[in-house]
CSV table of N, CA and C in Angstrom, one decimal:
chain,number,residue,atom,x,y,z
E,1,UNK,N,98.7,127.6,96.1
E,1,UNK,CA,99.5,127.1,94.9
E,1,UNK,C,99.5,125.6,95.0
E,2,UNK,N,99.4,125.0,93.9
E,2,UNK,CA,99.5,123.5,93.8
E,2,UNK,C,100.7,123.1,92.9
E,3,UNK,N,101.4,122.1,93.4
E,3,UNK,CA,102.5,121.6,92.6
E,3,UNK,C,102.2,120.1,92.3
E,4,UNK,N,102.3,119.7,91.1
E,4,UNK,CA,102.1,118.3,90.7
E,4,UNK,C,103.1,117.9,89.7
E,5,UNK,N,103.6,116.6,89.9
E,5,UNK,CA,104.5,116.1,88.9
E,5,UNK,C,103.7,115.1,88.1
E,6,UNK,N,103.6,115.3,86.8
E,6,UNK,CA,102.9,114.5,85.9
E,6,UNK,C,103.7,114.3,84.6
E,7,UNK,N,103.9,113.1,84.2
E,7,UNK,CA,104.6,112.8,82.9
E,7,UNK,C,106.0,113.5,82.9
E,8,UNK,N,106.7,113.5,84.0
E,8,UNK,CA,108.0,114.1,84.1
E,8,UNK,C,108.1,115.6,84.0
E,9,UNK,N,107.0,116.2,84.2
E,9,UNK,CA,106.9,117.7,84.2
E,9,UNK,C,106.4,118.1,85.6
E,10,UNK,N,107.0,119.1,86.2
E,10,UNK,CA,106.5,119.7,87.5
E,10,UNK,C,105.7,120.9,87.1
E,11,UNK,N,104.4,120.7,87.3
E,11,UNK,CA,103.4,121.8,87.0
E,11,UNK,C,103.1,122.6,88.3
E,12,UNK,N,103.1,123.9,88.2
E,12,UNK,CA,102.8,124.8,89.3
E,12,UNK,C,101.7,125.7,88.8
E,13,UNK,N,100.6,125.8,89.6
E,13,UNK,CA,99.5,126.6,89.3
E,13,UNK,C,98.9,127.3,90.5
E,14,UNK,N,98.3,128.4,90.3
E,14,UNK,CA,97.7,129.1,91.5
E,14,UNK,C,96.4,128.5,91.9
E,15,UNK,N,95.7,127.8,90.9
E,15,UNK,CA,94.5,127.1,91.2
E,15,UNK,C,94.7,125.8,91.9
E,16,UNK,N,93.8,125.5,92.8
E,16,UNK,CA,93.8,124.2,93.5
E,16,UNK,C,93.3,123.1,92.5
E,17,UNK,N,94.1,122.0,92.3
E,17,UNK,CA,93.7,121.0,91.3
E,17,UNK,C,93.3,119.7,92.0
E,18,UNK,N,94.1,119.1,92.8
E,18,UNK,CA,93.9,117.8,93.4
E,18,UNK,C,94.9,117.6,94.4
E,19,UNK,N,94.7,116.6,95.3
E,19,UNK,CA,95.7,116.2,96.3
E,19,UNK,C,96.8,115.5,95.5
E,20,UNK,N,98.0,116.0,95.8
E,20,UNK,CA,99.2,115.4,95.2
E,20,UNK,C,100.4,115.5,96.0
E,21,UNK,N,101.4,114.8,95.7
E,21,UNK,CA,102.7,114.9,96.3
E,21,UNK,C,103.7,115.1,95.2
E,22,UNK,N,105.0,115.2,95.5
E,22,UNK,CA,106.0,115.5,94.5
E,22,UNK,C,106.8,114.2,94.2
E,23,UNK,N,106.3,113.0,94.3
E,23,UNK,CA,107.0,111.8,94.0
E,23,UNK,C,107.4,111.8,92.5
E,24,UNK,N,108.4,111.1,92.2
E,24,UNK,CA,108.8,111.0,90.8
E,24,UNK,C,109.8,112.1,90.4
E,25,UNK,N,110.4,111.9,89.3
E,25,UNK,CA,111.3,112.9,88.8
E,25,UNK,C,110.6,113.9,87.9
E,26,UNK,N,111.2,115.1,87.9
E,26,UNK,CA,110.7,116.1,87.0
E,26,UNK,C,111.9,116.8,86.3
E,27,UNK,N,111.9,116.7,85.0
E,27,UNK,CA,113.0,117.3,84.2
E,27,UNK,C,112.7,118.8,83.9
E,28,UNK,N,111.4,119.1,83.9
E,28,UNK,CA,111.0,120.4,83.4
E,28,UNK,C,110.1,121.0,84.4
E,29,UNK,N,110.2,122.3,84.7
E,29,UNK,CA,109.3,123.1,85.6
E,29,UNK,C,108.5,124.0,84.7
E,30,UNK,N,107.2,123.8,84.8
E,30,UNK,CA,106.2,124.6,84.0
E,30,UNK,C,105.2,125.2,84.9
E,31,UNK,N,104.8,126.5,84.6
E,31,UNK,CA,103.8,127.2,85.3
E,31,UNK,C,102.5,127.1,84.4
E,32,UNK,N,101.4,126.8,85.0
E,32,UNK,CA,100.1,126.6,84.3
E,32,UNK,C,99.2,127.9,84.5
E,33,UNK,N,98.7,128.4,83.4
E,33,UNK,CA,97.7,129.5,83.5
E,33,UNK,C,96.5,129.1,82.7
E,34,UNK,N,95.3,129.4,83.2
E,34,UNK,CA,94.1,129.2,82.4
E,34,UNK,C,93.7,130.6,81.9
E,35,UNK,N,93.5,130.6,80.6
E,35,UNK,CA,93.2,131.9,80.0
E,35,UNK,C,92.1,131.9,79.0
E,36,UNK,N,91.6,133.0,78.6
E,36,UNK,CA,90.6,133.2,77.5
E,36,UNK,C,91.5,133.4,76.3
E,37,UNK,N,91.5,132.5,75.3
E,37,UNK,CA,92.4,132.7,74.1
E,37,UNK,C,92.0,134.0,73.4
E,38,UNK,N,93.0,134.6,72.9
E,38,UNK,CA,92.8,135.8,72.1
E,38,UNK,C,94.1,136.1,71.3
E,39,UNK,N,94.1,137.3,70.6
E,39,UNK,CA,95.2,137.6,69.7
E,39,UNK,C,96.5,137.8,70.5
E,40,UNK,N,96.5,138.1,71.8
E,40,UNK,CA,97.7,138.4,72.5
E,40,UNK,C,98.3,137.1,73.1
E,41,UNK,N,97.8,135.9,72.8
E,41,UNK,CA,98.3,134.7,73.3
E,41,UNK,C,99.5,134.3,72.4
E,42,UNK,N,100.7,134.1,73.1
E,42,UNK,CA,101.9,133.8,72.4
E,42,UNK,C,102.3,132.4,72.7
E,43,UNK,N,103.1,131.8,71.8
E,43,UNK,CA,103.6,130.4,72.1
E,43,UNK,C,103.1,129.5,71.0
E,44,UNK,N,103.5,128.2,71.1
E,44,UNK,CA,103.1,127.3,70.1
E,44,UNK,C,101.8,126.6,70.5
E,45,UNK,N,100.8,126.7,69.6
E,45,UNK,CA,99.5,126.1,69.9
E,45,UNK,C,99.5,124.6,69.5
E,46,UNK,N,99.1,123.7,70.4
E,46,UNK,CA,99.1,122.3,70.2
E,46,UNK,C,97.7,121.8,70.5
E,47,UNK,N,97.2,120.9,69.7
E,47,UNK,CA,95.9,120.3,70.0
E,47,UNK,C,96.1,119.0,70.8
E,48,UNK,N,95.4,119.0,71.9
E,48,UNK,CA,95.4,117.8,72.8
E,48,UNK,C,94.2,116.9,72.5
E,49,UNK,N,94.0,115.9,73.4
E,49,UNK,CA,92.9,115.1,73.2
E,49,UNK,C,91.6,115.9,73.2
E,50,UNK,N,90.6,115.4,72.5
E,50,UNK,CA,89.3,116.1,72.5
E,50,UNK,C,89.4,117.5,72.0
E,51,UNK,N,90.4,117.8,71.2
E,51,UNK,CA,90.6,119.2,70.7
E,51,UNK,C,90.8,120.2,71.8
E,52,UNK,N,91.4,119.8,72.8
E,52,UNK,CA,91.8,120.7,73.9
E,52,UNK,C,93.1,121.4,73.4
E,53,UNK,N,93.1,122.7,73.3
E,53,UNK,CA,94.3,123.4,72.8
E,53,UNK,C,95.1,123.9,74.0
E,54,UNK,N,96.4,124.0,73.8
E,54,UNK,CA,97.2,124.5,74.8
E,54,UNK,C,98.3,125.3,74.1
E,55,UNK,N,98.8,126.3,74.7
E,55,UNK,CA,99.9,127.2,74.2
E,55,UNK,C,101.1,127.0,75.1
E,56,UNK,N,102.2,126.6,74.5
E,56,UNK,CA,103.4,126.4,75.2
E,56,UNK,C,104.4,127.5,74.9
E,57,UNK,N,104.8,128.2,75.9
E,57,UNK,CA,105.8,129.3,75.7
E,57,UNK,C,107.1,128.7,76.3
E,58,UNK,N,108.0,128.2,75.5
E,58,UNK,CA,109.2,127.5,76.0
E,58,UNK,C,110.2,128.5,76.6
E,59,UNK,N,110.2,129.7,76.1
E,59,UNK,CA,111.1,130.7,76.7
E,59,UNK,C,110.8,131.0,78.1
E,60,UNK,N,109.5,131.0,78.4
E,60,UNK,CA,109.1,131.4,79.8
E,60,UNK,C,108.7,130.1,80.6
E,61,UNK,N,108.7,129.0,80.0
E,61,UNK,CA,108.2,127.7,80.7
E,61,UNK,C,106.8,127.9,81.2
E,62,UNK,N,105.9,128.4,80.4
E,62,UNK,CA,104.6,128.6,80.7
E,62,UNK,C,103.7,127.8,79.8
E,63,UNK,N,102.6,127.2,80.3
E,63,UNK,CA,101.6,126.5,79.5
E,63,UNK,C,100.3,127.2,79.8
E,64,UNK,N,99.6,127.6,78.8
E,64,UNK,CA,98.4,128.3,78.9
E,64,UNK,C,97.3,127.4,78.4
E,65,UNK,N,96.3,127.1,79.2
E,65,UNK,CA,95.2,126.2,78.8
E,65,UNK,C,93.9,127.1,78.7
E,66,UNK,N,93.0,126.7,77.8
E,66,UNK,CA,91.8,127.5,77.7
E,66,UNK,C,90.9,127.4,78.9
E,67,UNK,N,90.5,128.5,79.4
E,67,UNK,CA,89.6,128.6,80.5
E,67,UNK,C,88.2,128.1,80.0
E,68,UNK,N,87.6,127.2,80.8
E,68,UNK,CA,86.3,126.7,80.5
E,68,UNK,C,85.6,126.4,81.8
E,69,UNK,N,85.4,125.1,82.0
E,69,UNK,CA,84.9,124.7,83.3
E,69,UNK,C,85.9,125.0,84.4
E,70,UNK,N,85.5,125.7,85.4
E,70,UNK,CA,86.5,126.0,86.4
E,70,UNK,C,86.5,125.1,87.6
E,71,UNK,N,85.8,124.0,87.5
E,71,UNK,CA,85.8,123.0,88.6
E,71,UNK,C,87.2,122.3,88.7
E,72,UNK,N,87.5,121.9,89.9
E,72,UNK,CA,88.9,121.3,90.1
E,72,UNK,C,89.0,120.0,89.4
E,73,UNK,N,87.9,119.2,89.3
E,73,UNK,CA,88.0,117.9,88.6
E,73,UNK,C,88.2,118.1,87.1
E,74,UNK,N,87.6,119.1,86.5
E,74,UNK,CA,87.7,119.4,85.1
E,74,UNK,C,89.2,119.9,84.8
E,75,UNK,N,89.7,120.7,85.7
E,75,UNK,CA,91.0,121.3,85.4
E,75,UNK,C,92.1,120.2,85.7
E,76,UNK,N,91.9,119.3,86.7
E,76,UNK,CA,92.8,118.2,86.9
E,76,UNK,C,92.8,117.3,85.7
E,77,UNK,N,91.6,117.0,85.2
E,77,UNK,CA,91.5,116.1,84.0
E,77,UNK,C,92.2,116.7,82.8
E,78,UNK,N,92.0,118.0,82.6
E,78,UNK,CA,92.6,118.8,81.5
E,78,UNK,C,94.1,118.7,81.6
E,79,UNK,N,94.6,119.0,82.8
E,79,UNK,CA,96.1,118.9,82.9
E,79,UNK,C,96.7,117.6,82.7
E,80,UNK,N,96.0,116.5,83.2
E,80,UNK,CA,96.5,115.2,83.0
E,80,UNK,C,96.5,114.8,81.5
E,81,UNK,N,95.5,115.3,80.8
E,81,UNK,CA,95.4,114.9,79.4
E,81,UNK,C,96.5,115.6,78.5
E,82,UNK,N,96.8,116.8,78.9
E,82,UNK,CA,97.8,117.5,78.1
E,82,UNK,C,99.2,117.3,78.6
E,83,UNK,N,99.4,116.7,79.7
E,83,UNK,CA,100.8,116.6,80.3
E,83,UNK,C,101.7,115.9,79.3
E,84,UNK,N,101.4,114.8,78.7
E,84,UNK,CA,102.3,114.1,77.8
E,84,UNK,C,102.6,115.0,76.6
E,85,UNK,N,101.7,115.8,76.2
E,85,UNK,CA,101.9,116.7,75.0
E,85,UNK,C,102.9,117.8,75.5
E,86,UNK,N,102.7,118.3,76.7
E,86,UNK,CA,103.7,119.3,77.2
E,86,UNK,C,105.1,118.7,77.3
E,87,UNK,N,105.1,117.5,77.9
E,87,UNK,CA,106.4,116.9,78.0
E,87,UNK,C,107.1,116.7,76.7
E,88,UNK,N,106.4,116.3,75.7
E,88,UNK,CA,106.9,116.1,74.3
E,88,UNK,C,107.4,117.5,73.8
E,89,UNK,N,106.7,118.6,74.1
E,89,UNK,CA,107.2,119.9,73.6
E,89,UNK,C,108.5,120.3,74.2
E,90,UNK,N,108.8,119.7,75.4
E,90,UNK,CA,110.1,120.0,76.0
E,90,UNK,C,111.1,118.8,75.8
E,91,UNK,N,110.8,118.0,74.8
E,91,UNK,CA,111.8,116.9,74.5
E,91,UNK,C,111.8,115.7,75.5
E,92,UNK,N,110.7,115.5,76.2
E,92,UNK,CA,110.6,114.4,77.1
E,92,UNK,C,109.6,113.4,76.5
E,93,UNK,N,109.7,112.1,76.9
E,93,UNK,CA,108.8,111.1,76.4
E,93,UNK,C,108.1,110.5,77.5
E,94,UNK,N,106.8,110.1,77.3
E,94,UNK,CA,106.0,109.4,78.3
E,94,UNK,C,105.4,108.2,77.6
E,95,UNK,N,105.3,107.1,78.4
E,95,UNK,CA,104.7,105.9,77.9
E,95,UNK,C,103.4,105.6,78.6
E,96,UNK,N,102.5,105.0,77.9
E,96,UNK,CA,101.3,104.6,78.6
E,96,UNK,C,101.6,103.2,79.2
E,97,UNK,N,102.0,103.2,80.4
E,97,UNK,CA,102.6,102.0,81.1
E,97,UNK,C,102.4,102.1,82.6
E,98,UNK,N,102.6,100.9,83.2
E,98,UNK,CA,102.8,100.8,84.6
E,98,UNK,C,104.2,100.3,84.8
E,99,UNK,N,104.8,100.6,86.0
E,99,UNK,CA,106.1,100.2,86.2
E,99,UNK,C,106.4,99.8,87.7
E,100,UNK,N,107.3,98.9,87.9
E,100,UNK,CA,107.7,98.5,89.3
E,100,UNK,C,109.3,98.7,89.4
E,101,UNK,N,109.7,98.7,90.6
E,101,UNK,CA,111.2,98.7,90.9
E,101,UNK,C,111.5,97.5,91.8
E,102,UNK,N,112.5,96.8,91.4
E,102,UNK,CA,113.0,95.7,92.2
E,102,UNK,C,114.5,95.5,92.1
E,103,UNK,N,115.2,95.5,93.2
E,103,UNK,CA,116.6,95.4,93.2
E,103,UNK,C,117.3,96.5,92.4
E,104,UNK,N,116.8,97.7,92.4
E,104,UNK,CA,117.4,98.8,91.7
E,104,UNK,C,117.1,98.9,90.2
E,105,UNK,N,116.3,98.0,89.7
E,105,UNK,CA,115.9,97.9,88.3
E,105,UNK,C,114.5,98.3,88.1
E,106,UNK,N,114.2,99.0,87.1
E,106,UNK,CA,112.8,99.4,86.8
E,106,UNK,C,112.3,98.5,85.6
E,107,UNK,N,111.1,97.9,85.8
E,107,UNK,CA,110.4,97.1,84.8
E,107,UNK,C,109.1,97.8,84.5
E,108,UNK,N,109.0,98.0,83.2
E,108,UNK,CA,107.7,98.7,82.7
E,108,UNK,C,106.8,97.7,82.0
E,109,UNK,N,105.5,97.8,82.2
E,109,UNK,CA,104.5,97.0,81.5
E,109,UNK,C,103.8,97.9,80.6
E,110,UNK,N,104.0,97.7,79.3
E,110,UNK,CA,103.4,98.6,78.3
E,110,UNK,C,102.4,97.8,77.5
E,111,UNK,N,101.3,98.4,77.3
E,111,UNK,CA,100.2,97.7,76.5
E,111,UNK,C,99.0,98.6,76.4
E,112,UNK,N,98.0,98.1,75.7
E,112,UNK,CA,96.8,98.8,75.5
E,112,UNK,C,95.9,98.9,76.7
E,113,UNK,N,94.9,99.7,76.6
E,113,UNK,CA,94.0,99.9,77.8
E,113,UNK,C,93.3,98.6,78.1
E,114,UNK,N,93.3,98.3,79.4
E,114,UNK,CA,92.5,97.2,79.9
E,114,UNK,C,93.2,95.8,79.7
E,115,UNK,N,94.5,95.8,79.4
E,115,UNK,CA,95.2,94.5,79.3
E,115,UNK,C,95.8,94.0,80.6
E,116,UNK,N,95.8,94.8,81.6
E,116,UNK,CA,96.3,94.3,82.9
E,116,UNK,C,97.6,94.9,83.4
E,117,UNK,N,98.0,96.0,82.9
E,117,UNK,CA,99.3,96.6,83.3
E,117,UNK,C,99.3,97.0,84.8
E,118,UNK,N,98.2,97.7,85.2
E,118,UNK,CA,98.1,98.1,86.6
E,118,UNK,C,97.9,96.9,87.5
E,119,UNK,N,97.1,95.9,87.1
E,119,UNK,CA,96.9,94.7,87.9
E,119,UNK,C,98.2,94.0,88.1
E,120,UNK,N,99.0,93.8,87.0
E,120,UNK,CA,100.3,93.1,87.2
E,120,UNK,C,101.2,93.9,88.1
E,121,UNK,N,101.3,95.2,88.0
E,121,UNK,CA,102.1,96.0,88.9
E,121,UNK,C,101.7,95.9,90.3
E,122,UNK,N,100.4,95.9,90.5
E,122,UNK,CA,99.8,95.7,91.9
E,122,UNK,C,100.2,94.3,92.5
E,123,UNK,N,100.1,93.3,91.7
E,123,UNK,CA,100.4,92.0,92.2
E,123,UNK,C,101.9,91.9,92.5
E,124,UNK,N,102.8,92.5,91.6
E,124,UNK,CA,104.2,92.5,91.9
E,124,UNK,C,104.5,93.3,93.2
E,125,UNK,N,103.8,94.4,93.4
E,125,UNK,CA,104.0,95.2,94.6
E,125,UNK,C,103.6,94.4,95.9
E,126,UNK,N,102.6,93.5,95.8
E,126,UNK,CA,102.3,92.7,96.9
E,126,UNK,C,103.3,91.6,97.2
E,127,UNK,N,104.1,91.3,96.2
E,127,UNK,CA,105.2,90.3,96.3
E,127,UNK,C,106.5,90.9,96.6
E,128,UNK,N,106.5,92.3,96.9
E,128,UNK,CA,107.8,92.9,97.4
E,128,UNK,C,108.4,93.9,96.5
E,129,UNK,N,107.9,94.1,95.3
E,129,UNK,CA,108.4,95.2,94.4
E,129,UNK,C,107.7,96.5,94.8
E,130,UNK,N,108.4,97.6,94.4
E,130,UNK,CA,107.8,98.9,94.7
E,130,UNK,C,107.1,99.4,93.4
E,131,UNK,N,105.9,99.9,93.6
E,131,UNK,CA,105.2,100.5,92.4
E,131,UNK,C,105.9,101.8,92.1
E,132,UNK,N,106.1,102.1,90.8
E,132,UNK,CA,106.8,103.3,90.4
E,132,UNK,C,105.9,104.2,89.6
E,133,UNK,N,105.1,103.6,88.7
E,133,UNK,CA,104.2,104.5,87.9
E,133,UNK,C,102.9,103.6,87.5
E,134,UNK,N,101.9,104.4,87.3
E,134,UNK,CA,100.6,103.7,86.9
E,134,UNK,C,100.0,104.6,85.8
E,135,UNK,N,99.8,104.1,84.7
E,135,UNK,CA,99.2,104.8,83.5
E,135,UNK,C,100.1,105.7,82.7
E,136,UNK,N,100.9,106.5,83.4
E,136,UNK,CA,101.8,107.4,82.6
E,136,UNK,C,103.2,107.3,83.2
E,137,UNK,N,104.2,106.8,82.4
E,137,UNK,CA,105.5,106.6,82.8
E,137,UNK,C,106.5,107.6,82.1
E,138,UNK,N,107.0,108.6,82.8
E,138,UNK,CA,108.0,109.4,82.1
E,138,UNK,C,109.3,108.7,81.9
E,139,UNK,N,109.9,109.0,80.8
E,139,UNK,CA,111.2,108.3,80.4
E,139,UNK,C,112.2,109.3,80.2
E,140,UNK,N,113.4,109.0,80.7
E,140,UNK,CA,114.6,109.9,80.5
E,140,UNK,C,115.7,109.0,79.9
E,141,UNK,N,116.3,109.4,78.8
E,141,UNK,CA,117.3,108.6,78.2
E,141,UNK,C,118.7,109.0,78.7
E,142,UNK,N,119.5,108.0,78.9
E,142,UNK,CA,120.9,108.3,79.3
E,142,UNK,C,121.7,108.2,78.0
E,143,UNK,N,122.7,109.2,77.9
E,143,UNK,CA,123.5,109.2,76.8
E,143,UNK,C,124.7,108.3,76.9
């Protein structure tokens, strides 16, 4: 069994995906299944990047992804691509950002691909800040 926290969601799957730890927060626990889509698939179908479809069954906290390439790299990529969509289905938001922590405060660097978000976070971490996120930053709102 593999457990990964991506985009504020803790994903659990029977298939080995990638080396990971459970750093970061997770507001939602979701089980991942790879299936052959058919008429017995229940839940809300959502289209992800590159027309990757997923089915989210909110009552069971299950995400079903279409079985295709069974390689671990392909499944890891698929899960990372759909993670923000799954998080949104459960009312969570993710930002395309890098972030650091310094003196109890989080600073996020938001911008387009290739503008230097990760580089800036890396440079800040060398100066004493702690890296918090790179590429995907889960956001939780306080009421």
